[in-house]
Short mmCIF file of C-alpha atoms in Angstrom, two decimals:
data_model
loop_
_atom_site.label_atom_id
_atom_site.label_comp_id
_atom_site.label_asym_id
_atom_site.label_seq_id
_atom_site.Cartn_x
_atom_site.Cartn_y
_atom_site.Cartn_z
CA UNK G 1 -17.28 -5.83 -19.39
CA UNK G 2 -18.42 -6.58 -16.28
CA UNK G 3 -18.52 -3.70 -14.11
CA UNK G 4 -19.28 -6.20 -10.94
CA UNK G 5 -17.09 -9.15 -9.68
CA UNK G 6 -18.12 -11.99 -6.57
CA UNK G 7 -16.56 -13.54 -4.10
CA UNK G 8 -15.43 -16.14 -5.53
CA UNK G 9 -14.29 -14.71 -8.57
CA UNK G 10 -12.12 -12.96 -6.85
CA UNK G 11 -10.52 -15.28 -5.16
CA UNK G 12 -9.76 -16.56 -8.18
CA UNK G 13 -8.53 -14.02 -9.85
CA UNK G 14 -5.76 -13.23 -7.22
CA UNK G 15 -3.76 -17.12 -7.30
CA UNK G 16 -3.87 -16.08 -11.11
CA UNK G 17 -1.57 -14.69 -13.85
CA UNK G 18 -2.44 -11.35 -13.54
CA UNK G 19 -4.19 -10.25 -10.05
CA UNK G 20 -5.95 -7.05 -9.56
CA UNK G 21 -4.81 -5.00 -7.15
CA UNK G 22 -7.64 -4.91 -4.44
CA UNK G 23 -8.49 -1.89 -3.13
CA UNK G 24 -10.30 -1.57 0.52
CA UNK G 25 -12.79 1.56 1.04
CA UNK G 26 -14.89 0.70 3.89
CA UNK G 27 -16.86 4.01 4.88
CA UNK G 28 -20.41 5.84 6.23
CA UNK G 29 -22.67 8.14 5.58
CA UNK G 30 -21.06 11.53 8.18
CA UNK G 31 -23.95 12.65 9.92
CA UNK G 32 -25.57 13.58 13.42
CA UNK G 33 -25.26 11.18 16.36
CA UNK G 34 -26.58 10.76 18.53
CA UNK G 35 -23.87 12.30 21.98
CA UNK G 36 -20.46 10.41 22.49
CA UNK G 37 -21.21 8.27 19.88
CA UNK G 38 -17.38 7.50 17.66
CA UNK G 39 -17.70 8.72 13.79
CA UNK G 40 -16.95 5.23 12.11
CA UNK G 41 -14.36 4.42 11.16
CA UNK G 42 -12.82 3.41 7.94
CA UNK G 43 -8.99 3.01 8.16
CA UNK G 44 -9.21 1.15 11.86
CA UNK G 45 -11.80 -1.08 10.17
CA UNK G 46 -9.51 -1.93 7.36
CA UNK G 47 -6.64 -2.58 10.23
CA UNK G 48 -9.13 -5.27 11.95
CA UNK G 49 -9.13 -7.61 9.32
CA UNK G 50 -9.64 -7.51 4.86
CA UNK G 51 -9.21 -8.81 2.07
CA UNK G 52 -5.63 -10.29 1.36
CA UNK G 53 -3.21 -7.07 0.43
CA UNK G 54 -6.05 -5.12 -0.22
CA UNK G 55 -4.96 -1.62 0.83
CA UNK G 56 -7.25 1.37 2.23
CA UNK G 57 -7.88 4.11 0.90
CA UNK G 58 -9.90 6.97 2.28
CA UNK G 59 -13.12 8.37 0.31
CA UNK G 60 -13.83 11.35 2.19
CA UNK G 61 -9.84 12.06 2.08
CA UNK G 62 -8.59 10.64 -1.29
CA UNK G 63 -11.60 10.53 -3.70
CA UNK G 64 -13.36 13.97 -3.32
CA UNK G 65 -12.04 17.25 -3.22
CA UNK G 66 -12.58 19.68 0.06
CA UNK G 67 -16.22 20.26 0.34
CA UNK G 68 -17.36 23.97 -0.03
CA UNK G 69 -19.05 25.17 -3.55
CA UNK G 70 -18.95 22.04 -5.04
CA UNK G 71 -21.01 19.80 -2.22
CA UNK G 72 -19.59 17.66 0.64
CA UNK G 73 -18.07 15.26 -1.50
CA UNK G 74 -16.78 17.48 -4.70
CA UNK G 75 -14.77 15.74 -7.10
CA UNK G 76 -10.54 15.76 -5.85
CA UNK G 77 -7.77 17.12 -7.98
CA UNK G 78 -6.93 14.70 -10.45
CA UNK G 79 -3.31 14.83 -10.68
CA UNK G 80 -3.70 14.37 -6.03
CA UNK G 81 -5.46 11.17 -7.23
CA UNK G 82 -3.82 9.74 -9.52
CA UNK G 83 -1.03 10.08 -7.06
CA UNK G 84 -2.36 8.30 -4.76
CA UNK G 85 -3.96 5.39 -6.47
CA UNK G 86 -0.23 5.58 -7.76
CA UNK G 87 1.24 4.22 -4.75
CA UNK G 88 -2.10 1.98 -3.90
CA UNK G 89 -0.40 0.04 -6.88
CA UNK G 90 -2.81 0.77 -9.68
CA UNK G 91 -1.26 0.87 -13.22
CA UNK G 92 -3.44 0.47 -16.87
CA UNK G 93 -1.97 -2.56 -17.12
CA UNK G 94 -4.02 -4.64 -13.87
CA UNK G 95 -7.16 -5.03 -13.07
CA UNK G 96 -8.64 -3.27 -10.24
CA UNK G 97 -11.20 -4.17 -8.05
CA UNK G 98 -12.16 -2.34 -5.43
CA UNK G 99 -14.47 -2.40 -2.59
CA UNK G 100 -16.03 -1.77 0.90
CA UNK G 101 -18.33 -2.08 4.00
CA UNK G 102 -21.44 -4.48 1.79
CA UNK G 103 -23.54 -0.86 1.12
CA UNK G 104 -21.68 -0.85 -1.52
CA UNK G 105 -21.92 3.35 -2.38
CA UNK G 106 -17.99 3.98 -1.58
CA UNK G 107 -16.90 1.21 -3.85
CA UNK G 108 -19.30 3.19 -6.37
CA UNK G 109 -17.47 6.33 -5.75
CA UNK G 110 -14.59 4.96 -6.53
CA UNK G 111 -15.10 2.07 -9.82
CA UNK G 112 -16.84 6.01 -11.15
CA UNK G 113 -13.89 8.24 -10.88
CA UNK G 114 -11.58 5.15 -11.94
CA UNK G 115 -13.55 4.13 -14.92
CA UNK G 116 -13.85 8.39 -15.87
CA UNK G 117 -10.32 8.76 -15.21
CA UNK G 118 -9.22 6.39 -17.87
CA UNK G 119 -8.54 3.61 -16.55
CA UNK G 120 -9.70 0.12 -18.46
CA UNK G 121 -10.54 -2.31 -16.28
CA UNK G 122 -12.71 -1.21 -12.80
CA UNK G 123 -14.96 -3.98 -10.96
CA UNK G 124 -16.73 -3.51 -7.39
CA UNK G 125 -17.23 -6.84 -5.25
CA UNK G 126 -21.01 -7.15 -5.23
CA UNK G 127 -21.72 -7.49 -1.70
CA UNK G 128 -19.48 -6.01 -0.18
CA UNK G 129 -16.62 -7.45 2.07
CA UNK G 130 -19.48 -9.72 3.14
CA UNK G 131 -19.10 -12.02 0.74
CA UNK G 132 -16.19 -12.12 0.88
CA UNK G 133 -15.36 -16.43 2.98
CA UNK G 134 -11.61 -16.28 2.78
CA UNK G 135 -9.16 -15.23 5.24
CA UNK G 136 -8.98 -12.01 6.16
CA UNK G 137 -5.12 -10.41 7.13
CA UNK G 138 -4.05 -7.69 9.23
CA UNK G 139 -1.29 -7.00 7.27
CA UNK G 140 -0.68 -3.37 6.03
CA UNK G 141 0.98 -4.24 2.22
CA UNK G 142 3.36 -2.12 0.53
CA UNK G 143 2.74 -2.39 -2.70
CA UNK G 144 4.78 -1.35 -5.71
CA UNK G 145 4.08 2.45 -7.00
CA UNK G 146 1.58 1.84 -9.97
CA UNK G 147 2.08 4.34 -13.67
CA UNK G 148 -1.92 4.63 -13.46
CA UNK G 149 -1.93 8.72 -15.19
CA UNK G 150 -5.06 9.85 -14.71
CA UNK G 151 -7.03 12.01 -17.95
CA UNK G 152 -10.17 13.88 -17.10
CA UNK G 153 -12.83 12.81 -18.76
CA UNK G 154 -15.48 14.05 -22.28
CA UNK G 155 -18.06 12.25 -21.10
CA UNK G 156 -19.87 11.20 -17.54
CA UNK G 157 -20.11 14.33 -15.91
CA UNK G 158 -22.32 16.24 -15.21
CA UNK G 159 -22.11 19.99 -13.01
CA UNK G 160 -25.70 21.66 -12.16
CA UNK G 161 -26.65 23.44 -15.71
CA UNK G 162 -25.78 20.21 -17.06
CA UNK G 163 -28.13 17.93 -14.12
CA UNK G 164 -31.10 20.67 -14.90
CA UNK G 165 -30.83 20.36 -19.33
CA UNK G 166 -30.51 16.77 -18.74
CA UNK G 167 -33.79 16.67 -16.67
CA UNK G 168 -36.06 18.31 -19.16
CA UNK G 169 -34.38 16.89 -22.23
CA UNK G 170 -33.67 12.86 -21.52
CA UNK G 171 -33.82 11.31 -17.83
CA UNK G 172 -32.18 12.37 -14.35
CA UNK G 173 -32.80 9.45 -11.83
CA UNK G 174 -32.30 10.53 -8.03
CA UNK G 175 -30.68 8.31 -5.88
CA UNK G 176 -31.15 9.06 -2.22
CA UNK G 177 -34.25 8.22 -0.63
CA UNK G 178 -38.01 8.32 -1.17
CA UNK G 179 -38.73 10.76 1.93
CA UNK G 180 -35.22 13.03 0.46
CA UNK G 181 -36.12 13.59 -2.67
CA UNK G 182 -39.73 14.67 -1.49
CA UNK G 183 -39.13 16.98 0.14
CA UNK G 184 -41.00 15.35 3.65
CA UNK G 185 -37.02 14.78 5.49
CA UNK G 186 -33.82 16.69 5.13
CA UNK G 187 -31.86 15.78 7.46
CA UNK G 188 -27.88 16.96 6.33
CA UNK G 189 -28.88 19.61 3.43
CA UNK G 190 -30.00 22.97 3.60
CA UNK G 191 -33.16 22.38 1.75
CA UNK G 192 -35.53 19.59 1.07
CA UNK G 193 -36.22 18.73 -2.77
CA UNK G 194 -35.60 17.63 -6.28
CA UNK G 195 -34.50 19.44 -8.62
CA UNK G 196 -36.78 19.69 -10.42
CA UNK G 197 -38.53 17.39 -13.80
CA UNK G 198 -35.57 13.93 -12.00
CA UNK G 199 -36.79 10.74 -11.06
CA UNK G 200 -37.01 9.18 -8.30
CA UNK G 201 -35.70 5.90 -8.60
CA UNK G 202 -33.74 5.13 -4.69
CA UNK G 203 -30.20 3.44 -4.66
CA UNK G 204 -31.49 0.98 -2.46
CA UNK G 205 -34.14 -0.61 -4.74
CA UNK G 206 -31.15 -1.82 -7.12
CA UNK G 207 -30.37 -4.56 -4.81
CA UNK G 208 -31.22 -7.94 -2.50
CA UNK G 209 -31.69 -8.07 1.21
CA UNK G 210 -28.01 -9.57 0.36
CA UNK G 211 -26.52 -6.40 -1.07
CA UNK G 212 -25.59 -7.88 -4.33
CA UNK G 213 -27.16 -6.50 -7.10
CA UNK G 214 -30.23 -7.62 -8.45
CA UNK G 215 -30.06 -8.90 -11.87
CA UNK G 216 -28.80 -7.52 -15.16
CA UNK G 217 -32.93 -7.76 -16.54
CA UNK G 218 -34.36 -6.45 -13.47
CA UNK G 219 -32.57 -3.50 -13.17
CA UNK G 220 -32.40 -2.37 -17.08
CA UNK G 221 -36.20 -3.36 -16.57
CA UNK G 222 -36.84 -1.30 -13.68
CA UNK G 223 -34.84 1.79 -15.09
CA UNK G 224 -36.66 1.74 -18.50
CA UNK G 225 -40.02 1.65 -15.90
CA UNK G 226 -39.20 4.76 -14.71
CA UNK G 227 -38.41 6.73 -18.36
CA UNK G 228 -34.32 5.09 -19.18
CA UNK G 229 -35.69 3.72 -22.55
CA UNK G 230 -33.32 3.14 -25.16
CA UNK G 231 -31.46 6.04 -26.41
CA UNK G 232 -32.36 8.48 -23.82
CA UNK G 233 -29.41 10.02 -22.13
CA UNK G 234 -29.47 9.50 -18.47
CA UNK G 235 -28.14 10.86 -15.98
CA UNK G 236 -28.04 10.42 -11.61
CA UNK G 237 -27.57 12.95 -8.45
CA UNK G 238 -27.83 11.81 -4.59
CA UNK G 239 -26.49 13.50 -1.13
CA UNK G 240 -23.41 14.57 -2.28
CA UNK G 241 -22.49 12.10 -5.67
CA UNK G 242 -21.50 8.64 -3.58
CA UNK G 243 -24.42 7.37 -3.34
CA UNK G 244 -25.13 8.42 -6.73
CA UNK G 245 -21.93 6.44 -8.02
CA UNK G 246 -23.29 2.75 -6.66
CA UNK G 247 -27.08 3.94 -9.13
CA UNK G 248 -25.20 4.37 -12.17
CA UNK G 249 -22.49 1.54 -11.35
CA UNK G 250 -26.89 0.22 -10.84
CA UNK G 251 -27.05 1.52 -14.31
CA UNK G 252 -23.95 -0.21 -15.99
CA UNK G 253 -24.54 -3.49 -14.54
CA UNK G 254 -28.04 -3.16 -16.45
CA UNK G 255 -25.75 -1.63 -19.36
CA UNK G 256 -27.52 1.74 -20.00
CA UNK G 257 -24.31 4.15 -19.36
CA UNK G 258 -25.26 7.21 -17.17
CA UNK G 259 -23.49 9.97 -16.57
CA UNK G 260 -22.67 11.56 -12.80
CA UNK G 261 -24.27 14.83 -11.59
CA UNK G 262 -21.04 14.32 -8.60
CA UNK G 263 -21.84 18.30 -7.06
CA UNK G 264 -25.37 16.62 -6.36
CA UNK G 265 -27.93 18.10 -3.67
CA UNK G 266 -25.44 19.62 -1.53
CA UNK G 267 -24.12 21.67 -4.32
CA UNK G 268 -27.54 22.27 -5.42
CA UNK G 269 -29.45 23.84 -3.27
CA UNK G 270 -26.30 25.57 -1.98
CA UNK G 271 -27.85 28.42 -3.95
CA UNK G 272 -30.68 29.64 -2.64
CA UNK G 273 -31.28 30.98 -7.07
CA UNK G 274 -31.68 27.49 -8.61
CA UNK G 275 -35.25 25.74 -7.78
CA UNK G 276 -36.08 23.59 -5.76
CA UNK G 277 -39.24 20.57 -6.78
CA UNK G 278 -40.95 18.73 -3.59
CA UNK G 279 -44.00 16.29 -3.64
CA UNK G 280 -43.81 12.30 -5.15
CA UNK G 281 -44.11 14.60 -9.09
CA UNK G 282 -41.04 15.35 -10.61
CA UNK G 283 -42.07 19.14 -11.62
#
């Protein structure tokens, strides 16, 4: 099953016999802003216009647990996540399409959570809301309660020890910007740098100028050049398990399965006992 869907395909599917549940997960990373500048409000953006029938899901509150020792966006409580999805109309036998404002990170986080907890048919709108050419709606739907019961998957998730081990035995991609990987800047976390052995693979290089994913063949060639050869175990981390989910999605488009270290650098760097590498070299 393809992990992404075009706006044209979504428009067609919405008129079909089993239309997908559509989730709007617009979100932006909260970093220090100029004095007086309000933070991004995804719910307000949703209220101003969304794909007709889409249900808003809050990444910070519903696709993640409370920030703490597990990082800025740790896993949500699985039972609570299931309740959120059912309220949004998600059922096991009905496809789901997720979109955000175009960056793709937040949509990928929802995609990854649903796939990891057992939903069989989830896709991300390639290019996000900017790719949608149909009319937008301000109506807030009241969906019929879904029946999706999430079950944490046996694979696809890394903890800190697993990520460290994979950096030695397979390939662990760091999806953050190169300057954060090298430790030249760190705008959010305690210290800059990367997990020793991790390979820099900025997620921004998986998409074109329009925010859409590069063709599958180009993505496959990119990741293989970075070490993801056939049979190699692959993992991904980022700052807090959001942009890393987008890289896992890009790898899925390329046909390469990968696990996500959800705690990512925000968890790793919070523990002074964990080693930190800096510079362009993985080690």
